[in-house]
Coordinates of C-alpha atoms in Angstrom, one line a residue:
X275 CA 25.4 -38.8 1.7
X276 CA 22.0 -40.2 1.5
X277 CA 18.8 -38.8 2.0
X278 CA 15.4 -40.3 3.2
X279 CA 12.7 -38.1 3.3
X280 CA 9.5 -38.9 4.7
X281 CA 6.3 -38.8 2.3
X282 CA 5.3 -35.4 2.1
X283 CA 1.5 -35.9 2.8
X284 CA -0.2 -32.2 3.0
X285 CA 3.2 -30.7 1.5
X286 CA 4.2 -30.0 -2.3
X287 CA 7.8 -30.1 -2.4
X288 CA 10.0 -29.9 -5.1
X289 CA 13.9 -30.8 -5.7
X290 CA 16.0 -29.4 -8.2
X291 CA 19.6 -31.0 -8.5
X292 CA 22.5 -28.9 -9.1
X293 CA 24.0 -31.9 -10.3
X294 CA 23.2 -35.8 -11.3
X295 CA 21.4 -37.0 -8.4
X296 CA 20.4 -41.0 -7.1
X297 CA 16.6 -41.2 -6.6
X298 CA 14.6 -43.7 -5.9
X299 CA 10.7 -43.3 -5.0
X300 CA 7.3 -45.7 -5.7
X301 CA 9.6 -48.6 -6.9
X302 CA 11.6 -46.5 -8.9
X303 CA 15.0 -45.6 -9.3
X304 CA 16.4 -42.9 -11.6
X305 CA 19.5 -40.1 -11.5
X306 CA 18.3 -36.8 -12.1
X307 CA 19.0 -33.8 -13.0
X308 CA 15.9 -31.9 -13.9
X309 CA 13.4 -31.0 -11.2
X310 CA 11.4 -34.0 -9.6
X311 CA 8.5 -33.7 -6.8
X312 CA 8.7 -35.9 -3.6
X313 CA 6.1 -38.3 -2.9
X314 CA 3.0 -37.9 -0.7
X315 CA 2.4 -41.2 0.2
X316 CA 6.2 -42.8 -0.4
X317 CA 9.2 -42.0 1.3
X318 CA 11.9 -40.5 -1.5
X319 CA 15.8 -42.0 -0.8
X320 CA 18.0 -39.6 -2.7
X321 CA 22.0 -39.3 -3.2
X322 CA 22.7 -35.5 -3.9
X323 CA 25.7 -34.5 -5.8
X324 CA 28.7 -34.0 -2.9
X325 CA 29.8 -30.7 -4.3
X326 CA 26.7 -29.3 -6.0
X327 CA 23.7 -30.3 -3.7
X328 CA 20.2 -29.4 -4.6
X329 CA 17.7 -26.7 -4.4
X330 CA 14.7 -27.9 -1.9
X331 CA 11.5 -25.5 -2.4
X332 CA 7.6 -26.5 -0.7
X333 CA 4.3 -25.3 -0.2
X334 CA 1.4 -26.1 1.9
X335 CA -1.0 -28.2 -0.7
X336 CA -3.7 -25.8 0.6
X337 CA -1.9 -22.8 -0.5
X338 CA -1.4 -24.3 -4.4
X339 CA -4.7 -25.6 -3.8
X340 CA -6.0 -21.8 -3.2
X341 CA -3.8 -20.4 -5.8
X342 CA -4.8 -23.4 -8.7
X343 CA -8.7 -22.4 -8.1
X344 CA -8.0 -18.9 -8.4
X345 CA -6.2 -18.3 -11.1
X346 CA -7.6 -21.6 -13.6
X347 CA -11.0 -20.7 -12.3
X348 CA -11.5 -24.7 -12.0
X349 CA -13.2 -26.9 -9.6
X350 CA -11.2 -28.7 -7.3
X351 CA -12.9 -32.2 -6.6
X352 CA -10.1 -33.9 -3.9
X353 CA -7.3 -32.5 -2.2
X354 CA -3.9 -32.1 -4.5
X355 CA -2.0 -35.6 -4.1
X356 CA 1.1 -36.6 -5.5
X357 CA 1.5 -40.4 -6.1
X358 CA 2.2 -41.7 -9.1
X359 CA 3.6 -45.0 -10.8
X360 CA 6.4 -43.3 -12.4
X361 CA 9.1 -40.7 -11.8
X362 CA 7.5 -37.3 -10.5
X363 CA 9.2 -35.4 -13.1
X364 CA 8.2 -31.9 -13.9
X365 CA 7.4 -30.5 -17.0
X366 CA 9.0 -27.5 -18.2
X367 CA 11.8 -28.1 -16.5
X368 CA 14.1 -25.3 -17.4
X369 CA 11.4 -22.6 -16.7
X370 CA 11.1 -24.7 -13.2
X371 CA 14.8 -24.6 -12.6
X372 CA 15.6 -20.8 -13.9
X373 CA 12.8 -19.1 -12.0
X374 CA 13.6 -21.1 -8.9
X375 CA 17.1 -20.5 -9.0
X376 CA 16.5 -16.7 -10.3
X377 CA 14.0 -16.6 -7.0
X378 CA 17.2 -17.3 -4.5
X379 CA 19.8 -15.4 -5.7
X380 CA 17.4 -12.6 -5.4
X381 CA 16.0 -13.7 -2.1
X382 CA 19.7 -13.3 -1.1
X383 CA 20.4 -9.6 -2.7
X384 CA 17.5 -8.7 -0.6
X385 CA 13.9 -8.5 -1.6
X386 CA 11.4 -5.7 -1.3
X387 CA 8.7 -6.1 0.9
X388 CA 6.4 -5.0 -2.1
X389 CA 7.9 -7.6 -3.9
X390 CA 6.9 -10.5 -1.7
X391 CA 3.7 -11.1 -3.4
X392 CA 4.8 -11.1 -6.7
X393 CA 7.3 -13.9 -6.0
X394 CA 5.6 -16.2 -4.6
X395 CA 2.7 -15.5 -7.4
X396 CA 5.8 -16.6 -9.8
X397 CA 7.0 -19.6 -7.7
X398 CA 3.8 -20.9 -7.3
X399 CA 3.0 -20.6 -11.5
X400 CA 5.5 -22.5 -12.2
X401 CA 4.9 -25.1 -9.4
X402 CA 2.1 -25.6 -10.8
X403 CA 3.2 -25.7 -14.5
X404 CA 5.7 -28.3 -13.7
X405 CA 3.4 -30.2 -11.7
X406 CA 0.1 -30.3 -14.2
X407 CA 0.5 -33.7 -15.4
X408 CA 0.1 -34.9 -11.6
X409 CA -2.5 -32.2 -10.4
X410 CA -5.1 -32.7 -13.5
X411 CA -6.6 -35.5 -11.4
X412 CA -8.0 -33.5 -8.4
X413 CA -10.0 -31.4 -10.7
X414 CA -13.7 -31.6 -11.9
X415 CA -13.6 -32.9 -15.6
X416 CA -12.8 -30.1 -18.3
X417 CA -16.6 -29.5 -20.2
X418 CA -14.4 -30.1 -23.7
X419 CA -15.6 -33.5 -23.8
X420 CA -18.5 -32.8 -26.3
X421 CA -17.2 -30.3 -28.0
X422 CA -17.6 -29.7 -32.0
X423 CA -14.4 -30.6 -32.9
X424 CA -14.6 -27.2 -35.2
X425 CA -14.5 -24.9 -31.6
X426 CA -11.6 -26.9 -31.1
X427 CA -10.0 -26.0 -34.3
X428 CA -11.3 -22.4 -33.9
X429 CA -9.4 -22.4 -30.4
X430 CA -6.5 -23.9 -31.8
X431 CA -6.3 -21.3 -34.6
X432 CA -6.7 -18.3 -32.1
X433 CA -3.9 -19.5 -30.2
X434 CA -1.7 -19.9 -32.8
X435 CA -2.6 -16.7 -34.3
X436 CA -2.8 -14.2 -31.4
X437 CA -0.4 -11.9 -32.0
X438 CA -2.2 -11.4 -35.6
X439 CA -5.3 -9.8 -36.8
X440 CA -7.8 -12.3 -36.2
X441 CA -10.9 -11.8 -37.7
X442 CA -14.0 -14.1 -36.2
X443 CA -15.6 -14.4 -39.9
X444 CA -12.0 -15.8 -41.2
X445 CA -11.7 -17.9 -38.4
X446 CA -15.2 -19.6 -39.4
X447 CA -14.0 -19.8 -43.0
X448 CA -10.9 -21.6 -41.6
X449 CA -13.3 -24.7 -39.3
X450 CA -16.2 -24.9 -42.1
X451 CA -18.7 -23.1 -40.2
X452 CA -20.5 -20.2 -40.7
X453 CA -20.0 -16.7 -38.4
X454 CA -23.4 -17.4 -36.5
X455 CA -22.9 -21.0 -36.3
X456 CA -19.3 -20.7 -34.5
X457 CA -21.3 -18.0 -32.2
X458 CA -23.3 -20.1 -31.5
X459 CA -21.5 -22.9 -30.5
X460 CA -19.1 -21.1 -28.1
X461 CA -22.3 -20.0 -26.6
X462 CA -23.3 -23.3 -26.2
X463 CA -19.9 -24.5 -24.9
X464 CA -18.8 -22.5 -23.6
X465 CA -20.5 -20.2 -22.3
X466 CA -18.8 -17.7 -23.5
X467 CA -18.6 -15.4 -27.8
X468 CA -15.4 -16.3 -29.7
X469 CA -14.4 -12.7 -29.0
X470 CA -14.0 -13.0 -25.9
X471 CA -12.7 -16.1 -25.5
X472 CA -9.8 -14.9 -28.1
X473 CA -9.7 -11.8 -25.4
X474 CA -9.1 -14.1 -22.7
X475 CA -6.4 -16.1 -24.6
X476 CA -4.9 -12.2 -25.4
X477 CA -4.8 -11.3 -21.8
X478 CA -3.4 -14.6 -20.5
X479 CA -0.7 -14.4 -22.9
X480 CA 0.0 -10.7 -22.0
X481 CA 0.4 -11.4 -18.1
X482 CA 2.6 -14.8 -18.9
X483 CA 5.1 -12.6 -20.7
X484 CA 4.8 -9.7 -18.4
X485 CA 5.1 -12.7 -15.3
X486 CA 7.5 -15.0 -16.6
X487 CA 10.3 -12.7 -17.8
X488 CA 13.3 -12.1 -15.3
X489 CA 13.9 -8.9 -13.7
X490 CA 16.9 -8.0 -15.7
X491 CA 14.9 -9.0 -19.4
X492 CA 13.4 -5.7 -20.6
X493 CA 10.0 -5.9 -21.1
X494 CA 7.1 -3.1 -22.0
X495 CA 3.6 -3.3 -21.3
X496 CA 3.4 -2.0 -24.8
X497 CA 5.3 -5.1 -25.5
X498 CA 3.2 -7.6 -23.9
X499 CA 0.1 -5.9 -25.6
X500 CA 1.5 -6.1 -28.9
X501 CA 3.0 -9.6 -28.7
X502 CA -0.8 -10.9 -27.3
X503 CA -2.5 -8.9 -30.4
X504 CA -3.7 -6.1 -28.6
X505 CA -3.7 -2.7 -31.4
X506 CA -5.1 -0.4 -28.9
X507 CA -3.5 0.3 -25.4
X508 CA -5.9 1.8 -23.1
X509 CA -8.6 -1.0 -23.8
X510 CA -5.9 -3.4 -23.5
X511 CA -4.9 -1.7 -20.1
X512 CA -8.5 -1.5 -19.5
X513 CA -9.1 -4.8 -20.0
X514 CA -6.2 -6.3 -18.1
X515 CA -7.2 -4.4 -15.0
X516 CA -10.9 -5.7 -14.6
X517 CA -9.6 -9.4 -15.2
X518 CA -6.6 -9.3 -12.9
X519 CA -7.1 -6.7 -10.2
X520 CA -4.0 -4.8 -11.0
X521 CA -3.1 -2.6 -13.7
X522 CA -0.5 -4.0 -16.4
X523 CA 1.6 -1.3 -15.2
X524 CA 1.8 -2.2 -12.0
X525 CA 2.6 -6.2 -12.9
X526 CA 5.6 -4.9 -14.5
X527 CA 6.4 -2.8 -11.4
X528 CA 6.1 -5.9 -9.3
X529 CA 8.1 -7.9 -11.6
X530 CA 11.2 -5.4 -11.8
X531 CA 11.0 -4.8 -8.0
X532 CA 10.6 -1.2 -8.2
X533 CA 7.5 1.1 -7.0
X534 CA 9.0 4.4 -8.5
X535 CA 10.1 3.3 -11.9
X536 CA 8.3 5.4 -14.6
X537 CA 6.6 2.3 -16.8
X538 CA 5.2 3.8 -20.0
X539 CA 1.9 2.4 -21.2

């Protein structure tokens, strides 16, 4: 069986074959078997496997659109559109395909209305993971161009070090600046102190792991803390609330699909 579908214009739609399927989009032609995105200017021909099929999962480009402003706190200069001279192949696919697959079968088990959100929150983060390498064009330049390559390095060494106890004085050893001078460059920037762009980093990497782990994975919100370098609890709590609306608590709660499981902090 073959299937043409039309471009997909105002429409983010993803594929995800369940087994080696015939594609061929923009003047290519590939089988896949990791998730691809259709076209929005190109029709999309594909063969799905006869026994297997494929997953089929879309959102209106405003909504990602909405959700990509939100949650990168980036400028969006022209509509999301996804065209490309090769294969629209998303990255991370495995993440793509487990979450989305993981989202079904509990779609058919029946999903708590207080759930909802949460889900599509999920489906939509890893939309847009898989998508990046096509969306990065509709935003506003990133203000890293410029940037002392040693707040680059001092980035690089927060995020490889979060769990740890980072200290901002070691961390100015580590580029060749002094503690005021890598201050005052963030500042500068950024716009923002190297503490609290390593608490940002913390946070992020906190709600990810609280996010992105299945139902059935156990996970703590002493766990999450922990893991993103947070020592103390409450001000982690604290913290997380202000930035994301919602107590870490209550992500988990979300996550698990339960509003009357006891979470300890």
């Amino acid at each position: 069986m073959t299937i043409v579908s039309p471009p997909s214009g105002r429409r983010a739609l993803l594929v995800i074959p369940q087994g080696p399927m015939l594609v061929e989009s923009c003047g290519n032609q590939w089988v896949a078997s990791t998730p691809f995105a259709l076209s929005s200017h190109h029709q999309t021909k594909m063969v799905p496997d006869p026994v297997h099929g494929a997953v089929v999962g879309g959102v209106d480009a405003e909504v990602l659109e909405g959700y990509l402003a939100a949650t990168l706190n980036r400028v969006l200069v022209k509509p999301i559109s996804l065209s490309s001279d090769v294969p629209l192949q998303l990255s991370s696919p495995l993440m793509v395909t487990h979450t989305w697959l993981d989202a079904c079968r509990q779609l058919d088990q029946g999903l708590p209305p207080e759930s909802t959100q949460w889900l599509e929150n999920v489906l939509l983060a890893t939309m847009s993971a898989g998508l990046a390498p096509f969306l990065e064009p509709s935003f506003a330049p990133l203000p890293s161009k410029g940037i002392p390559a040693y707040v680059e390095l001092a980035c690089r060494y927060f995020e490889q070090n979060l769990s740890g106890n980072i200290r901002i004085d070691d961390v100015a050893s580590a580029v060749g600046i002094s503690t005021r001078q890598l201050h005052s460059a963030f500042k500068d920037h950024i716009g923002l102190s190297p503490a609290q762009v390593l608490r940002d980093m913390r946070l992020a990497r906190a709600r990810q792991k609280l996010e992105t782990l299945g139902p059935s994975m156990r996970i703590t919100v002493a766990g999450a803390a922990t893991d993103a370098g947070f020592s103390h609890l409450g001000r982690f709590s604290a913290y997380y609330t202000e930035k994301y609306q919602e107590s870490p608590s209550a992500t988990v709660q979300r996550l698990r699909g339960l509003t009357k499981t006891a979470i300890t902090n």
